[in-house]
Coordinates of C-alpha atoms in Angstrom, one line a residue:
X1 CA 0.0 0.0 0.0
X2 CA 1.1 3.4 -1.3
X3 CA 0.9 6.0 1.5
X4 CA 1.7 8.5 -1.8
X5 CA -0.5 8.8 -5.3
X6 CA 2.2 10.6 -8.1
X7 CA -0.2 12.1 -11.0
X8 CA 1.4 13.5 -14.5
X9 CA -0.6 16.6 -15.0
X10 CA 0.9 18.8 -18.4
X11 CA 4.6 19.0 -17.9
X12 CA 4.9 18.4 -13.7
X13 CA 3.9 16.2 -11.5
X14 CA 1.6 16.2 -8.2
X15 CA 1.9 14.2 -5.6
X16 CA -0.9 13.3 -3.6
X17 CA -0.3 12.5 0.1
X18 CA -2.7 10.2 2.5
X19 CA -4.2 12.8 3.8
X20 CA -5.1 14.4 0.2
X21 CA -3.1 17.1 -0.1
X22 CA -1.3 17.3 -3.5
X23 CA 2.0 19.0 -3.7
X24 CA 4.7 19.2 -6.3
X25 CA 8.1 17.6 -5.8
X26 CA 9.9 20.9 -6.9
X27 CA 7.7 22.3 -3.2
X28 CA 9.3 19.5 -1.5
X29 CA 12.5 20.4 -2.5
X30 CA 11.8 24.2 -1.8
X31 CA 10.7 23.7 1.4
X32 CA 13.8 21.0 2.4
X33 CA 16.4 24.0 1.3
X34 CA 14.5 26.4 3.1
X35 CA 14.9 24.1 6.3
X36 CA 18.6 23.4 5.4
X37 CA 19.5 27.0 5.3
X38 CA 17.1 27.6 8.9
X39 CA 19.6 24.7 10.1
X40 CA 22.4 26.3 9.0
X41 CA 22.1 30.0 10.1
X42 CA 21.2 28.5 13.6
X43 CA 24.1 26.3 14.5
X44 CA 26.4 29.0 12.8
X45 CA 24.8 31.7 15.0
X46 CA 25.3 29.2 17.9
X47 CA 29.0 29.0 17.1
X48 CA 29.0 33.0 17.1
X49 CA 27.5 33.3 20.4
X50 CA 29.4 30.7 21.7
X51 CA 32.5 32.8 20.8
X52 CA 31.3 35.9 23.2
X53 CA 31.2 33.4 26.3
X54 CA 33.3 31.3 28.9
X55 CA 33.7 27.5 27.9
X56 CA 35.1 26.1 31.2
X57 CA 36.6 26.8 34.2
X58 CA 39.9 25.4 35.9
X59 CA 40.9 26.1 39.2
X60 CA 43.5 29.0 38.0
X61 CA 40.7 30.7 35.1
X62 CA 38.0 30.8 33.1
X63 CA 38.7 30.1 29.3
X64 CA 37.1 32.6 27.1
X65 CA 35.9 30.8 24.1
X66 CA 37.0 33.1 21.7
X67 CA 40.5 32.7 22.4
X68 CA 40.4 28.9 23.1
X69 CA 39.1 29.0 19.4
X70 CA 42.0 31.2 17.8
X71 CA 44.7 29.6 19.9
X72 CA 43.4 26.5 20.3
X73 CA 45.1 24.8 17.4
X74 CA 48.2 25.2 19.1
X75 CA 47.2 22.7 21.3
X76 CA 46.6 20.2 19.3
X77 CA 50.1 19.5 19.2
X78 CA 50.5 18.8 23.1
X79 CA 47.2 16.7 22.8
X80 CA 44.5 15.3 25.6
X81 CA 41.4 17.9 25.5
X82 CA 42.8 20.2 23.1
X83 CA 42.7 17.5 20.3
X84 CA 38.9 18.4 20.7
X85 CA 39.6 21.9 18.9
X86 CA 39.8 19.8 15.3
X87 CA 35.6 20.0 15.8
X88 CA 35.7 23.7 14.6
X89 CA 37.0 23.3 11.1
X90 CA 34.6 20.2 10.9
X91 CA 31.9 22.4 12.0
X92 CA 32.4 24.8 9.3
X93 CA 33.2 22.0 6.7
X94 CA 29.6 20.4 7.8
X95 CA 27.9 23.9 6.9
X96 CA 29.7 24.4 3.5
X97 CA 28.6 20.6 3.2
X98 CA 25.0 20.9 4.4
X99 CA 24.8 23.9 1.5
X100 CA 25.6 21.7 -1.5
X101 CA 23.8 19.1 -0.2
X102 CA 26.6 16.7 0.2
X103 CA 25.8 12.9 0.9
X104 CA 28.8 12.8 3.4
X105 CA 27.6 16.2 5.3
X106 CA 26.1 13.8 7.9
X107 CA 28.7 12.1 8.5
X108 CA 30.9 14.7 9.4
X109 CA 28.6 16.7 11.5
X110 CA 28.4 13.8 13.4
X111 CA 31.9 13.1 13.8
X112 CA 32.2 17.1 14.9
X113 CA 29.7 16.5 17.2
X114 CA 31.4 13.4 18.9
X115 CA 34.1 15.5 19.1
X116 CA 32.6 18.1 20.8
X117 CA 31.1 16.2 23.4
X118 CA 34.7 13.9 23.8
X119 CA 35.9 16.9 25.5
X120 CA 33.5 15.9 28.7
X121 CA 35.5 13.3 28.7
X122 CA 38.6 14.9 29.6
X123 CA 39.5 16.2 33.6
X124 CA 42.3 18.8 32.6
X125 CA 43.3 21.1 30.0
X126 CA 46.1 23.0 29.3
X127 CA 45.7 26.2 31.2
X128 CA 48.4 28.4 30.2
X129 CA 51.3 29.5 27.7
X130 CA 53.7 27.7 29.6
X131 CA 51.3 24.0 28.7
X132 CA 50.4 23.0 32.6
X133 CA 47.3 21.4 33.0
X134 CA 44.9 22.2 35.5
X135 CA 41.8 20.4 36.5
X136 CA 38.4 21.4 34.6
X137 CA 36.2 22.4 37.3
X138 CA 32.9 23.2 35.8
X139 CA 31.4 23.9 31.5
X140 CA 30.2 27.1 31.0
X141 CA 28.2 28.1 28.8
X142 CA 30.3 28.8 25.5
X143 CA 31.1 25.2 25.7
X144 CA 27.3 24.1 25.4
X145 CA 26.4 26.7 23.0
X146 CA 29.7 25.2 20.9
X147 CA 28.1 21.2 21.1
X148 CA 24.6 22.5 20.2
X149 CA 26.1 24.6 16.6
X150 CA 27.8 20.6 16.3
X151 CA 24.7 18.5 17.4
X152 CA 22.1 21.3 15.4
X153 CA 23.8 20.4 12.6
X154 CA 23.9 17.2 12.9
X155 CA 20.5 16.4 13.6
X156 CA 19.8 18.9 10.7
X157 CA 21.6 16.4 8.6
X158 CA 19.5 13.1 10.3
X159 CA 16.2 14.6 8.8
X160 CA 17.4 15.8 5.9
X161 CA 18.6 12.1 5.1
X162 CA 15.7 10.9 6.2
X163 CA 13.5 13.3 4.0
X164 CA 15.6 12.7 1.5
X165 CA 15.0 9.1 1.3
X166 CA 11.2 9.6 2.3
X167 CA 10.9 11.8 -0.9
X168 CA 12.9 8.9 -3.1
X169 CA 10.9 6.2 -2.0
X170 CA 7.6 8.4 -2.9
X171 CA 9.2 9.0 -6.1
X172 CA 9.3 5.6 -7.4

């Protein structure tokens, strides 16, 4: 059973859902890249906002977000928690992904995502220049608004899959 009823009318075709309504696949599509680019201007002006705030907190200082994001690639070479700064260029690569509607865009919004939330995992952080590591003592906010630009988009990605497949199965 068909939940979907595709009619050739002219030159275009209708497609007639359970409930009745008739739409035109071209709407679909209209209204899918109108979501895509509601998904994307949220999660990148999460990432923004996240930049104005404090991430975490150690026993010495606060880290301010926009600095652990310019520097933070630095610390990639001493490792631990700081390996978690290689979500921001898969952030942005997820969003320039997301626009051309790339099949592997979910994929690596969820990999940036796992990254993001790997750095829970971690109980110090290099605190300073000099690369001592202090204790994490609590996640500010910059930190969650960060994971939710990862997880927005990645969840963006889930349903666009999903309707993606929904509208080829309808199709055929």
């Amino acid at each position: 059973l068909k939940s979907d009823i595709i009619q050739q009318t002219d030159n275009s075709y209708l497609v007639t859902n359970i409930d009745g309504h008739k739409s035109n696949p071209t709407e679909r599509d209209d209204k899918i890249n109108t979501y895509r680019r509601v998904i994307i201007a949220a999660s990148v002006g999460l990432f923004i906002y996240s930049l104005t705030r404090q991430c975490y907190c150690t026993a010495n200082q606060c880290g301010d977000a926009i600095m652990v994001f310019l520097l933070g690639w630095l610390g990639v070479f001493f490792g631990g928690a700081a390996l978690t700064w290689l979500a921001n260029p898969l952030i942005i690569l997820s969003w320039i992904m997301t626009k051309r509607n790339s099949k592997h865009a979910l994929t690596v919004s969820a990999l940036a995502s796992l990254i993001c939330l790997s750095f829970l995992l971690f109980d110090k952080v290099i605190d300073n220049e000099a690369g001592h590591y202090n204790e994490i003592i609590s996640y500010q906010s910059g930190y969650w608004l960060w994971a939710c630009s990862a997880l927005t988009m990645a969840f963006g990605n889930l349903y666009f899959k999903f309707a993606k497949s929904t509208t080829d199965k309808n199709a055929s």
